[in-house]
Coordinates of C-alpha atoms and ligand atoms in Angstrom, one line a residue:
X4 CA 0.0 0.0 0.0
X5 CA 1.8 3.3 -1.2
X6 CA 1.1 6.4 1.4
X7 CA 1.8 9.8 0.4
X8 CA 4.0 10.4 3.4
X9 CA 3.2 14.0 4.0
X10 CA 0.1 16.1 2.6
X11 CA 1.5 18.9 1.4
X12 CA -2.3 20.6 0.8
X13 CA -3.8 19.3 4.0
X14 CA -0.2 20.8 5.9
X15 CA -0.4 24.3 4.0
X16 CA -4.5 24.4 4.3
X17 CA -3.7 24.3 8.1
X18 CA -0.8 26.4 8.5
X19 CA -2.4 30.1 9.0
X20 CA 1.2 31.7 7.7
X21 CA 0.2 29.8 4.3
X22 CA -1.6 31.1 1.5
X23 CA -2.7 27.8 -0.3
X24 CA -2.5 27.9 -4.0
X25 CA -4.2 24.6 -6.0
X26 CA -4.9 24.2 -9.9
X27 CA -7.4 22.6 -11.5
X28 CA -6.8 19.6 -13.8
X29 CA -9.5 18.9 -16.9
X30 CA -9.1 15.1 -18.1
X31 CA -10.6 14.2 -21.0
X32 CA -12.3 11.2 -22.5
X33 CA -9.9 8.4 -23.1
X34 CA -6.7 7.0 -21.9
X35 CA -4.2 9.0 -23.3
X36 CA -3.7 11.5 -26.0
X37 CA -2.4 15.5 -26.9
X38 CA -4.5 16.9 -24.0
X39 CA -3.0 14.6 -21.3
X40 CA 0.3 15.0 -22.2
X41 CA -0.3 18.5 -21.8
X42 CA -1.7 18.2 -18.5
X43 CA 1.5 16.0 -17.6
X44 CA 3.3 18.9 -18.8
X45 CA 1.7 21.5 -17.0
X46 CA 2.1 18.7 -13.0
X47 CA 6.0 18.4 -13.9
X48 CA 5.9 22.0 -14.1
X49 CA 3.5 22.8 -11.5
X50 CA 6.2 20.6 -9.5
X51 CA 9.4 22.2 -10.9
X52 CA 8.0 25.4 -9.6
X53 CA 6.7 24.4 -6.1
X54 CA 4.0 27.6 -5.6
X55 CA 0.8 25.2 -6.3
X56 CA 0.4 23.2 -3.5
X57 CA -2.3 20.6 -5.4
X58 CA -3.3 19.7 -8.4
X59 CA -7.5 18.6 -8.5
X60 CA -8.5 16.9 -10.8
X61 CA -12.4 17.0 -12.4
X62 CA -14.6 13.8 -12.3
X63 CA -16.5 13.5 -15.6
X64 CA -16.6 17.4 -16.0
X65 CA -20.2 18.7 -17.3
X66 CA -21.4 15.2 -17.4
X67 CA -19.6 13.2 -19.8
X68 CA -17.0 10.5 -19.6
X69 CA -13.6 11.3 -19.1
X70 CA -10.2 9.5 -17.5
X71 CA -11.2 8.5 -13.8
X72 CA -9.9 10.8 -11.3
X73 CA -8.2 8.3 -9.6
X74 CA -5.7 7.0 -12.7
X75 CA -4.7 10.5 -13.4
X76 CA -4.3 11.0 -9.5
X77 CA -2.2 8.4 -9.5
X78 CA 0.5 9.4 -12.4
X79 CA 0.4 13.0 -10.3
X80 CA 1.1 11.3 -7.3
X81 CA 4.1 9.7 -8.5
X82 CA 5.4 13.1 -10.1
X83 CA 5.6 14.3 -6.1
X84 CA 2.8 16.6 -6.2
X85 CA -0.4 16.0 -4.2
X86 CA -3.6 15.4 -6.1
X87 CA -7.2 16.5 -4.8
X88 CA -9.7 14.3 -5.8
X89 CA -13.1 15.9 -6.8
X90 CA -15.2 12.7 -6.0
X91 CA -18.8 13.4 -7.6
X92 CA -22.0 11.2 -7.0
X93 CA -23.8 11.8 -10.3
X94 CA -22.4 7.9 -11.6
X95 CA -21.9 5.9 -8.5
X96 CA -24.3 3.6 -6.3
X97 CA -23.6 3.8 -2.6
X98 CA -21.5 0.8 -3.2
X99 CA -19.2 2.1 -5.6
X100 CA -18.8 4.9 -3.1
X101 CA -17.5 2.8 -0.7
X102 CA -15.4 1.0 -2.8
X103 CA -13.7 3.8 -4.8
X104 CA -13.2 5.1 -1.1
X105 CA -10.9 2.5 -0.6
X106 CA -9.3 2.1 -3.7
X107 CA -8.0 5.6 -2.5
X108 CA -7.4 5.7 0.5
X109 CA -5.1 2.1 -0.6
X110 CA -3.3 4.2 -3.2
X111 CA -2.5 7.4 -0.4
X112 CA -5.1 9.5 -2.4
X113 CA -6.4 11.0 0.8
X114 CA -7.8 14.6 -0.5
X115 CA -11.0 14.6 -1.9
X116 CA -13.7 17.4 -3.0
X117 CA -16.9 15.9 -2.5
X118 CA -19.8 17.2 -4.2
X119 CA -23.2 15.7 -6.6
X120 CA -22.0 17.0 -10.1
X121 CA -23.6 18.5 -13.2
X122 CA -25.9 16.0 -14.8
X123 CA -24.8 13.2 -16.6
X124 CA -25.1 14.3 -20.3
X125 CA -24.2 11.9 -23.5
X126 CA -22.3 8.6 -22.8
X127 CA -21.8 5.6 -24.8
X128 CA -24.8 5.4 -27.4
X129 CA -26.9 7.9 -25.4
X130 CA -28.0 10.0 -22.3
X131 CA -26.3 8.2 -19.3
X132 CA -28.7 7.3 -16.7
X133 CA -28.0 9.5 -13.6
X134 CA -27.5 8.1 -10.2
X135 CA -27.4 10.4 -7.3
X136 CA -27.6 7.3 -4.6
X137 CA -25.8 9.3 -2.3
X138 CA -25.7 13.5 -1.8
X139 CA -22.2 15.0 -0.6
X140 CA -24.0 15.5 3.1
X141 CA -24.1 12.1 3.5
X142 CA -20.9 10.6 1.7
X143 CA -19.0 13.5 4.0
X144 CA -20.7 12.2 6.8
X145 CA -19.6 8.3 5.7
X146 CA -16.4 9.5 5.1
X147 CA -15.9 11.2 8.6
X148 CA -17.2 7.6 10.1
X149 CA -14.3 5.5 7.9
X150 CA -11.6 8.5 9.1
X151 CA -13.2 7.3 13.1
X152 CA -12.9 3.6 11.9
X153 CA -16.1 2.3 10.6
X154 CA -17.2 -0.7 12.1
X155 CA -20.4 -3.1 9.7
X156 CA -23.5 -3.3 11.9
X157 CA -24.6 -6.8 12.6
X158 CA -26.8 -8.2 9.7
X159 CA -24.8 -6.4 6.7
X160 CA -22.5 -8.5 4.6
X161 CA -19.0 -8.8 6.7
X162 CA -20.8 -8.3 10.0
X163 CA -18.9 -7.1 13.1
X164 CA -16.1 -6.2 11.2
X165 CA -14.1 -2.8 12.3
X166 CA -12.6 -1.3 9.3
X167 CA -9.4 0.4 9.8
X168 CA -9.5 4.5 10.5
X169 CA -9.3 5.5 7.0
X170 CA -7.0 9.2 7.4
X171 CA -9.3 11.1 4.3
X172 CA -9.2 15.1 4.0
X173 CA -12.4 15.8 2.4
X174 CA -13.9 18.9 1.4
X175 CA -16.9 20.5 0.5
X176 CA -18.3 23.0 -2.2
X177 CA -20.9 25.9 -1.8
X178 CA -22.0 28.8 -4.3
X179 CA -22.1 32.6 -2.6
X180 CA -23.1 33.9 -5.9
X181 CA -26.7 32.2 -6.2
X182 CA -28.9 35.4 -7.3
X183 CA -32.1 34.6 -5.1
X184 CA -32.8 34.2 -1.5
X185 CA -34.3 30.8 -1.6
X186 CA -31.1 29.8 -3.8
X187 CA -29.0 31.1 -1.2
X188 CA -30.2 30.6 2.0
X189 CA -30.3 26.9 0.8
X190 CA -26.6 27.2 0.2
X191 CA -25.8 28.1 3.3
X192 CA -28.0 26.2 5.0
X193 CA -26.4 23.2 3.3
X194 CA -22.7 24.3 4.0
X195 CA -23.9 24.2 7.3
X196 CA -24.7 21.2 7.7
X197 CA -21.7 19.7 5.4
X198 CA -19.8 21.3 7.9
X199 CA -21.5 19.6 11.0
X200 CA -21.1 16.3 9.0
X201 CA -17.2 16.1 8.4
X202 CA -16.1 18.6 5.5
X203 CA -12.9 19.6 6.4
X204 CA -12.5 22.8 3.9
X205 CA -14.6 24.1 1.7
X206 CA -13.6 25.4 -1.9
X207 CA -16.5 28.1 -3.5
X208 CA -18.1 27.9 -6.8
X209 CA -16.2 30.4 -9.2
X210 CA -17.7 33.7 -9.0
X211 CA -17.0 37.4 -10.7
X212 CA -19.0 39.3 -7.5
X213 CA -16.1 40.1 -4.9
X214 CA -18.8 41.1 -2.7
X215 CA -20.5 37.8 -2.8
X216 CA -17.3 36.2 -1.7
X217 CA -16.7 38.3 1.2
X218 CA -19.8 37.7 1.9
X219 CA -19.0 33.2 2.1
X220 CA -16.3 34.6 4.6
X221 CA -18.4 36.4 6.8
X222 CA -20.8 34.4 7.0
X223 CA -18.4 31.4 8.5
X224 CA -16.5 34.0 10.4
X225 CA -19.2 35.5 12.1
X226 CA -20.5 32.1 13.4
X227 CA -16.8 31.3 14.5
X228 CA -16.4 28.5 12.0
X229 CA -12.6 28.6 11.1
X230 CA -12.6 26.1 8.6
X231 CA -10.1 26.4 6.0
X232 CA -12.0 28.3 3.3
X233 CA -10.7 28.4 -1.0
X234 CA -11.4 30.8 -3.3
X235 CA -12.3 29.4 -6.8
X236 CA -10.5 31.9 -9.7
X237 CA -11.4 30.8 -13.3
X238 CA -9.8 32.9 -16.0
X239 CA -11.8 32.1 -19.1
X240 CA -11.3 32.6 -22.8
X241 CA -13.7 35.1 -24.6
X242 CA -15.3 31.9 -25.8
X243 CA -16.1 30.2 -22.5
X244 CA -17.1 33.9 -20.8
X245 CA -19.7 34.0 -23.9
X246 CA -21.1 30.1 -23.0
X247 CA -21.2 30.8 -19.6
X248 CA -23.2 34.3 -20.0
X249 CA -25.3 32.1 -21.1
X250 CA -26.0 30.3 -18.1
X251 CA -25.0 27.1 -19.9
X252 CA -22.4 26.1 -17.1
X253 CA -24.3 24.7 -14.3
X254 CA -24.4 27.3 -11.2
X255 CA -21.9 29.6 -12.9
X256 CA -23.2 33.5 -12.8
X257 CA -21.1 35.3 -15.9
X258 CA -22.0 38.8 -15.8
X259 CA -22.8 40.8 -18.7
X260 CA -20.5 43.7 -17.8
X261 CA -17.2 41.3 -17.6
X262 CA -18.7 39.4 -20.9
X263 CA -18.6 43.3 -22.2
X264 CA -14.9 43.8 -20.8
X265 CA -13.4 40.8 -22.6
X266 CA -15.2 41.3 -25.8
X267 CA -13.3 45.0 -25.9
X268 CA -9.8 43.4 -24.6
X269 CA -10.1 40.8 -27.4
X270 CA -9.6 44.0 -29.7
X271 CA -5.9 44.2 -28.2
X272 CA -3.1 42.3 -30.0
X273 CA -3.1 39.4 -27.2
X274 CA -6.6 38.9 -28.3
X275 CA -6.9 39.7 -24.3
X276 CA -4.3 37.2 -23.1
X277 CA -3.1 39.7 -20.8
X278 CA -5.8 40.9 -19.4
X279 CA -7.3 37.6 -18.6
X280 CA -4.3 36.9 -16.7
X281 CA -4.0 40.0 -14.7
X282 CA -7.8 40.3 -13.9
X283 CA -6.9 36.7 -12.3
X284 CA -3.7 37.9 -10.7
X285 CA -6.1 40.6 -8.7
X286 CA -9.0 38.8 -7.9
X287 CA -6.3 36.4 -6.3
X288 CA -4.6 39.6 -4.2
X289 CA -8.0 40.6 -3.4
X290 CA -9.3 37.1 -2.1
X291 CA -6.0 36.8 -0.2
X292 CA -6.6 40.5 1.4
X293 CA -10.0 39.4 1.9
X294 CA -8.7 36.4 4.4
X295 CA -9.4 33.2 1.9
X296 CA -6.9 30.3 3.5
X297 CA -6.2 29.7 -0.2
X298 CA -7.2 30.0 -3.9
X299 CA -8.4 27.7 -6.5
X300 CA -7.4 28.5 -10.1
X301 CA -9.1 27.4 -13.2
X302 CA -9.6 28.4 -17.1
X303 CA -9.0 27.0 -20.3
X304 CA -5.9 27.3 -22.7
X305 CA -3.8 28.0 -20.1
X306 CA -0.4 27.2 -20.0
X307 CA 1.9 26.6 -16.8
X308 CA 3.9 29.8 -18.1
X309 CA 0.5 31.9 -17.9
X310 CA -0.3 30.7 -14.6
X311 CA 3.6 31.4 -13.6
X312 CA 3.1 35.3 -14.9
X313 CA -0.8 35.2 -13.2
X314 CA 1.3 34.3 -9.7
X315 CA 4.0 36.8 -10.1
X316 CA 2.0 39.6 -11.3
X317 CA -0.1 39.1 -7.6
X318 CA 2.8 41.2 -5.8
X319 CA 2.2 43.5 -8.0
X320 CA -1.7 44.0 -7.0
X321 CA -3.1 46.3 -4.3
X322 CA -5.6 43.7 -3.6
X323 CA -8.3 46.3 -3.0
X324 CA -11.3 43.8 -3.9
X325 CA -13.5 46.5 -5.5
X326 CA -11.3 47.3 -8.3
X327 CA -13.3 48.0 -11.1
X328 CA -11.1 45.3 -12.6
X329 CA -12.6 42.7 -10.7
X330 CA -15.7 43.5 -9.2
X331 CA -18.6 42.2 -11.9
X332 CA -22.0 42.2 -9.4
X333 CA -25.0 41.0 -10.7
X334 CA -27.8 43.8 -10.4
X335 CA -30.3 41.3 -9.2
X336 CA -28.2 39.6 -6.6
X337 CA -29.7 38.6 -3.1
X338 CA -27.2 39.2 -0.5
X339 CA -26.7 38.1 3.2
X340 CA -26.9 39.5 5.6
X341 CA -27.8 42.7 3.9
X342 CA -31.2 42.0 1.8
X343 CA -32.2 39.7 4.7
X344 CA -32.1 42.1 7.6
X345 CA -34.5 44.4 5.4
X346 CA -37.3 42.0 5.1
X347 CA -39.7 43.1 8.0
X348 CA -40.9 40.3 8.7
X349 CA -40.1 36.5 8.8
X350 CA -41.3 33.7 5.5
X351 CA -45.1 32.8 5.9
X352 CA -46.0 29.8 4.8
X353 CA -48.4 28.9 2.0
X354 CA -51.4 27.8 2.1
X355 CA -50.9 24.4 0.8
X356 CA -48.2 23.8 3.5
X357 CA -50.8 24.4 6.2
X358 CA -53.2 22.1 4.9
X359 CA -51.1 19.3 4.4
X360 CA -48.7 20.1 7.4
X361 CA -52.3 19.7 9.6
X362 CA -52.8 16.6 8.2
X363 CA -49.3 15.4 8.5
X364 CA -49.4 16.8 12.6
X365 CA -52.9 15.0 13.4
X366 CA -51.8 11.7 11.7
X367 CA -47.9 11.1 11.3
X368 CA -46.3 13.1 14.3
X369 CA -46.2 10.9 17.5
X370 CA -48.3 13.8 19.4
X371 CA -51.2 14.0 16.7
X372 CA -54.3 13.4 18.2
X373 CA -55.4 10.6 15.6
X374 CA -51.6 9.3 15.3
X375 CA -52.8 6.4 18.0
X376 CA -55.9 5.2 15.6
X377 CA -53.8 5.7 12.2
X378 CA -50.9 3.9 13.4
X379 CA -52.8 0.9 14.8
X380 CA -55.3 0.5 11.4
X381 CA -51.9 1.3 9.7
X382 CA -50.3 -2.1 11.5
X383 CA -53.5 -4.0 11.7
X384 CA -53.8 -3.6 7.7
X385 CA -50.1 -4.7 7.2
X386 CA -50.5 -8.0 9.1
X387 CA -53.2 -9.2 5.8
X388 CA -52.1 -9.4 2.2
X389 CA -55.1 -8.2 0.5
X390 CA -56.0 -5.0 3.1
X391 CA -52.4 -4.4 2.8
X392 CA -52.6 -4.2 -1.2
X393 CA -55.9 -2.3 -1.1
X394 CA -53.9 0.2 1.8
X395 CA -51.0 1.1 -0.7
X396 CA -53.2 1.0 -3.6
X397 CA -55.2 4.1 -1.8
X398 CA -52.1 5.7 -0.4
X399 CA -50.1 5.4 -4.0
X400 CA -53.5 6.8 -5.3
X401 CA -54.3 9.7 -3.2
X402 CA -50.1 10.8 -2.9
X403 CA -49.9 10.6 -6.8
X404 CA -53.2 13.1 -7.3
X405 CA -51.4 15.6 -4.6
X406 CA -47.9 15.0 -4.7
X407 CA -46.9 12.7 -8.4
X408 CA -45.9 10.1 -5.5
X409 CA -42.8 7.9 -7.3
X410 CA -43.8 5.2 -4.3
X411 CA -40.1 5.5 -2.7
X412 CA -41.4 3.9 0.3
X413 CA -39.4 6.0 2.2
X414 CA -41.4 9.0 2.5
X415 CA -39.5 12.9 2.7
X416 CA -42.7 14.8 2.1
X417 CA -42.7 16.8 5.4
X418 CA -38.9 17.4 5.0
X419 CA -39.6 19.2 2.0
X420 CA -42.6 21.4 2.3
X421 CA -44.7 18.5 1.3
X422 CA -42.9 18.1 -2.5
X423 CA -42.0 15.2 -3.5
X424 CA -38.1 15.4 -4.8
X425 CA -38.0 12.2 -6.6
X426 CA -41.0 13.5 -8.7
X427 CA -39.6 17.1 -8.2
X428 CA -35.6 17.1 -8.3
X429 CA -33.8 15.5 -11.2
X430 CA -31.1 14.7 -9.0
X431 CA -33.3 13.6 -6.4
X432 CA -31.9 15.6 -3.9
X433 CA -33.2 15.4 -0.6
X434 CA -31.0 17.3 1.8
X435 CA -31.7 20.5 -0.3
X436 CA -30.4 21.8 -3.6
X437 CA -27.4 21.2 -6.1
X438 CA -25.3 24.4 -7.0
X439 CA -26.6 23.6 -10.0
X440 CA -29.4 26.3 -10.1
X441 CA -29.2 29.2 -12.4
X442 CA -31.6 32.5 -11.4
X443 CA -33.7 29.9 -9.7
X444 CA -34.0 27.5 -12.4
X445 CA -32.9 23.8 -12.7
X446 CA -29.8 22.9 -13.8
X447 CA -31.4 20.2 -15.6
X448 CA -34.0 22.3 -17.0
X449 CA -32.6 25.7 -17.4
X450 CA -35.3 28.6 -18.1
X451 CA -37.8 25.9 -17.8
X452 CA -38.9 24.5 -15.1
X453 CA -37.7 26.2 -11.1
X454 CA -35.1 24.3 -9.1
X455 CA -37.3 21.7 -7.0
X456 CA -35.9 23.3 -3.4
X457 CA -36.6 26.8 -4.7
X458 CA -40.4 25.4 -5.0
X459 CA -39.7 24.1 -1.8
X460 CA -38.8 27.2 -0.1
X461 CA -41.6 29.5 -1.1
X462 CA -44.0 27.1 0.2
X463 CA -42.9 26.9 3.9
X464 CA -41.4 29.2 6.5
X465 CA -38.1 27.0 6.8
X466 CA -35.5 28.0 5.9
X467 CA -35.4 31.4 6.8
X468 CA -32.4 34.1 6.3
X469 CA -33.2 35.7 9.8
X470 CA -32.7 31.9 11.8
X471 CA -29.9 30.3 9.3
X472 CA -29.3 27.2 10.9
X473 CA -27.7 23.5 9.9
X474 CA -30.5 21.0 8.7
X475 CA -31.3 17.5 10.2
X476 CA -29.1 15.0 7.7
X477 CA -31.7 12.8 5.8
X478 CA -30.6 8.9 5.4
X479 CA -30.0 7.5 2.2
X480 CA -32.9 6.1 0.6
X481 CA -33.4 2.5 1.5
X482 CA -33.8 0.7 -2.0
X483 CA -35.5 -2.3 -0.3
X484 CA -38.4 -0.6 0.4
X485 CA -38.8 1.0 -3.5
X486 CA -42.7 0.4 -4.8
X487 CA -43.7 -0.4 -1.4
X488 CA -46.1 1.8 1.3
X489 CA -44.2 4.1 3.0
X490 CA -46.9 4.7 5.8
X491 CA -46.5 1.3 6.5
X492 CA -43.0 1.5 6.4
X493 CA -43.4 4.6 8.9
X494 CA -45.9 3.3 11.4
X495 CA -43.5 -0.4 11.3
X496 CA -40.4 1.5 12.2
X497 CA -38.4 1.1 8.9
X498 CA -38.1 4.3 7.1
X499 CA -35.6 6.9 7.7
X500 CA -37.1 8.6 10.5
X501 CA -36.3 5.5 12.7
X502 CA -32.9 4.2 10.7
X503 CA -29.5 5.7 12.1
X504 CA -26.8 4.9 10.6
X505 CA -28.0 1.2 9.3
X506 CA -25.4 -0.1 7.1
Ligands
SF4_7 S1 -34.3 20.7 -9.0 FE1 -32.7 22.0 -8.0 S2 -31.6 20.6 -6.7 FE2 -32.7 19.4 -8.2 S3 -31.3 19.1 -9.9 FE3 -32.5 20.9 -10.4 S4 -31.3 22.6 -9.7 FE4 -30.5 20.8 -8.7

C-alpha cells in the first residue's frame, strides 16, 4: 500500500502563515492522447516550480465521460505533487462509493472534493442514466465515520467487522453567488450542515462578485467556524465567458458587464491574453486580502507559463477587492446578511403547506391526536395481504393526485414542504439543492422548469435568512423498500425517521 507520506495541501491548508494555492486539472475522454500529455506537462511544471500546492483533478466534467480521477491522480502522485480528488455522485451507487473510497485511500489518495456533479449528459450510445444514490452531506458524513474507523453493523455482509481508520481530507463545495434568496439561503443552510457532517474545507463555486465572496467569509467567520475556506479563480477565454453568459455552465453566474470587458480586450493584439491573466492575478490579491486560506485557479488554454506570470503579477496588485477590474455584481443579486435584515418580517407559509402540514401533525407526528388510531389500522392492515394491497393502492393513489408520488417507500414529504423530490428534483436531492441552479432554475431544465428546493422554499417558512441554521441529515434512501407503502414503512419502524446509521 503506497502512502503519500506528507500532505503537502492538508499541511499548508492548516498552517495560518500559508496562502494555499491549488490548480485545476481537466481530463478528457480516453486514456491518453495531446490533452493529457499537456496536462502531464503542466504537473511536472507545476512541481518544478513548487507555488501550487495541489493539483484537483475533475470527475467526468459537465457530465460526460472522461479519465477517472483516480488513474490520473495516480501518475500525479508519482510526479511528487499531491492530487485532490473531486469525487462526484452523479455515476456511483452507494456501493461504488465505498469501494472507490478504498481504492484511494489504498493508493495514499487521501484529499478529496466531494460534491453531486452536473448531470450526466451523453455517454456511450446515449443520455447516461443519472445516479445520485448518495448526496455530498451524506458521503461526508460516511467518510468522517471511515476517518473514526467504521465498524459493519450486525446483519450487513461482513458483519462485526471494524474497518481500519481511514485518514481522508475531504472537502466541501458551496456557491455565494446564487442570485435569489431561496437559492442562497439553501446554500448556506447546506454548507452548514456539510460542515457539522465532516467537511474539512470548503472550496467556492467560481464567481466574478467580490462582494458575494466576502460575503462566504463572513458568514463562516461570524459564526466562529474557522474552517479552511478556497477561493475558486477561473480565467476564461472570450469563448467560454460567452457560454457561460449564457447560463450554460451549471451554477456559474457570468455577468454581462465582464462578458462586455473581454469582448473589448479581445480587440488588443493578445486577443486579451493579458488581461485575462491580470484580472486573475487581482482577484487572487484581493481574495488573499479578503482572508481566503487559499485560492483555487481554473480556465482554459492556459499554459503553466500563464499561470507562472498570473502568480508573479499578484505582488504587483493592491488587492483592493473593489477594483473596477474585478468587481462584476450581478444587479439582481440577493445578499446576506444585507437584503435579509430588510425584510420586516419573517417567511409565511403557503397555504398548501398548512393544509397538508395539519394533516401530516394530526396523523404522522407521535403527538397528533389521531396518530394512535392511524398507526394501529396502519399495523392491523399490514399484518393481511389483501388490506395491505388495497392500503397502498389508496395511499399510492391519493399521494400521486397531490404530490406525483414515485412510491419510494421511504417517504421525505414533510422534510420538504410537502414536494416530492424524486418527482420534483432530477437529482433527487433530498438534503436541499445542487449548485446547479441558475436564477432559480434547474440545472437540468434551465429557463424551464424552477429548481425543486426553490419550489420548496416558497411554500414553507423553513429556511429562513433571519434563523440560518444546519438541517437535520436525511438517510440515504433504503432501496428495499422502492414500490412499497411508505406509511407502512413509517408506522413499522423502517423508514428513515427510525434508521440511524443502518449499514
Ligand atoms: S431541482 Fe434544483 S436541486 Fe434538483 S437538480 Fe434541479 S437545480 Fe439541482
Amino acid at each position: 500500500m503506497t502512502k503519500n507520506t506528507s500532505n503537502m495541501f492538508h499541511d499548508t491548508l492548516l498552517n495560518p502563515e500559508e496562502f494555499t494555492i491549488t490548480y485545476e486539472l481537466v481530463p478528457g475522454r480516453g486514456s491518453g492522447g495531446k490533452r493529457l500529455e499537456k496536462i502531464l506537462r503542466f504537473a511536472e511544471s507545476a512541481k518544478a516550480d513548487g507555488r501550487i500546492k495541489a493539483l484537483s483533478i475533475t470527475d467526468n466534467p459537465g457530465g460526460h465521460p472522461a479519465l477517472s480521477p483516480t488513474s490520473l491522480g495516480l501518475d500525479i502522485q508519482a510526479m511528487g505533487i499531491v492530487p485532490l480528488l473531486h469525487f462526484s455522485l452523479k455515476d456511483k451507487n452507494r456501493n461504488l462509493v465505498e469501494s472507490q473510497l478504498f481504492e484511494c485511500h489504498r493508493h495514499g489518495l487521501l484529499n478529496l472534493l466531494v460534491l453531486g456533479g452536473d448531470y450526466p449528459r451523453y455517454g456511450f450510445q446515449g443520455q447516461a442514466m443519472p445516479v445520485f444514490d448518495l448526496d455530498s452531506i451524506q458521503v461526508l458524513s460516511l467518510i468522517e465515520q471511515l476517518r473514526g474507523g467504521f465498524s459493519v453493523k450486525k446483519g450487513a455482509p461482513g458483519q462485526q467487522m471494524a474497518l481500519p481508520s481511514m485518514d481522508f481530507f475531504a472537502g466541501c463545495v458551496v456557491s455565494p453567488f446564487k442570485t435569489l434568496e431561496a437559492e442562497q439561503v439553501w446554500q448556506y443552510v447546506k454548507l452548514l450542515t456539510k460542515i457539522e457532517h465532516g467537511a474539512q474545507f470548503v472550496i467556492s463555486q467560481l464567481g466574478f462578485d467580490m462582494k458575494k465572496y466576502q460575503e462566504l467569509l463572513s458568514f463562516l467567520r461570524d459564526r466562529h467556524i474557522m474552517i479552511p475556506v478556497i477561493a475558486n479563480v477561473f480565467i476564461p477565454t472570450l469563448p467560454v465567458a460567452r457560454i457561460m453568459n449564457k447560463g450554460l455552465v451549471p451554477g456559474v453566474i457570468f455577468p454581462d458587464a465582464l462578458l462586455a470587458r473581454m469582448e473589448e480586450e479581445a480587440k488588443n493584439s493578445d486577443k486579451g491574453e493579458e488581461a485575462r491573466l491580470l484580472r486573475g492575478a487581482r482577484m487572487v490579491a484581493a481574495l488573499q486580502k479578503m482572508g481566503y486560506t487559499g485560492v483555487h485557479l481554473g480556465g482554459n488554454n492556459l499554459s503553466f507559463e500563464a499561470i507562472s506570470f498570473l502568480l508573479d503579477q499578484t505582488t504587483n496588485c493592491t488587492g483592493d477587492s473593489l477594483h473596477k477590474e474585478i468587481h462584476f455584481p450581478e444587479k439582481t443579486s440577493w445578499y446576506y446578511p444585507d437584503n435579509c435584515l430588510a425584510e420586516d418580517s419573517p417567511r409565511k407559509a403557503d397555504f398548501l403547506f398548512l393544509c397538508n402540514d395539519l394533516v401530516h401533525k394530526q396523523f404522522f407526528a407521535p403527538a397528533g391526536r389521531l396518530f394512535p388510531i392511524t398507526k394501529a389500522i396502519s399495523l392491523f392492515c399490514a399484518k393481511n395481504r389483501t388490506l395491505r394491497q388495497l392500503y397502498t393502492l389508496f395511499e399510492h393513489i391519493s399521494k400521486k393526485l397531490l404530490f406525483h408520488c414515485r412510491m419510494c417507500g421511504d417517504c421525505t414529504l414533510s422534510e420538504a414542504n410537502y414536494l416530492c423530490p424524486k418527482f420534483g428534483c432530477p437529482k433527487i436531492m433530498i438534503n436541499g439543492p445542487c449548485g446547479g441552479s441558475f436564477n432559480g432554475f434547474c440545472e437540468v431544465y434551465p429557463k424551464a422548469r424552477l429548481c425543486f428546493w426553490v419550489r420548496s422554499f416558497h411554500r414553507g417558512a423553513e429556511p429562513d435568512c433571519q434563523h440560518l441554521h444546519k438541517s437535520t441529515l436525511l438517510p440515504p434512501k433504503d432501496w428495499s423498500l422502492n414500490r412499497s407503502s411508505s406509511w407502512l414503512n413509517y408506522f413499522s419502524g423502517k423508514d428513515h425517521c427510525h434508521i440511524k446509521n443502518k449499514d
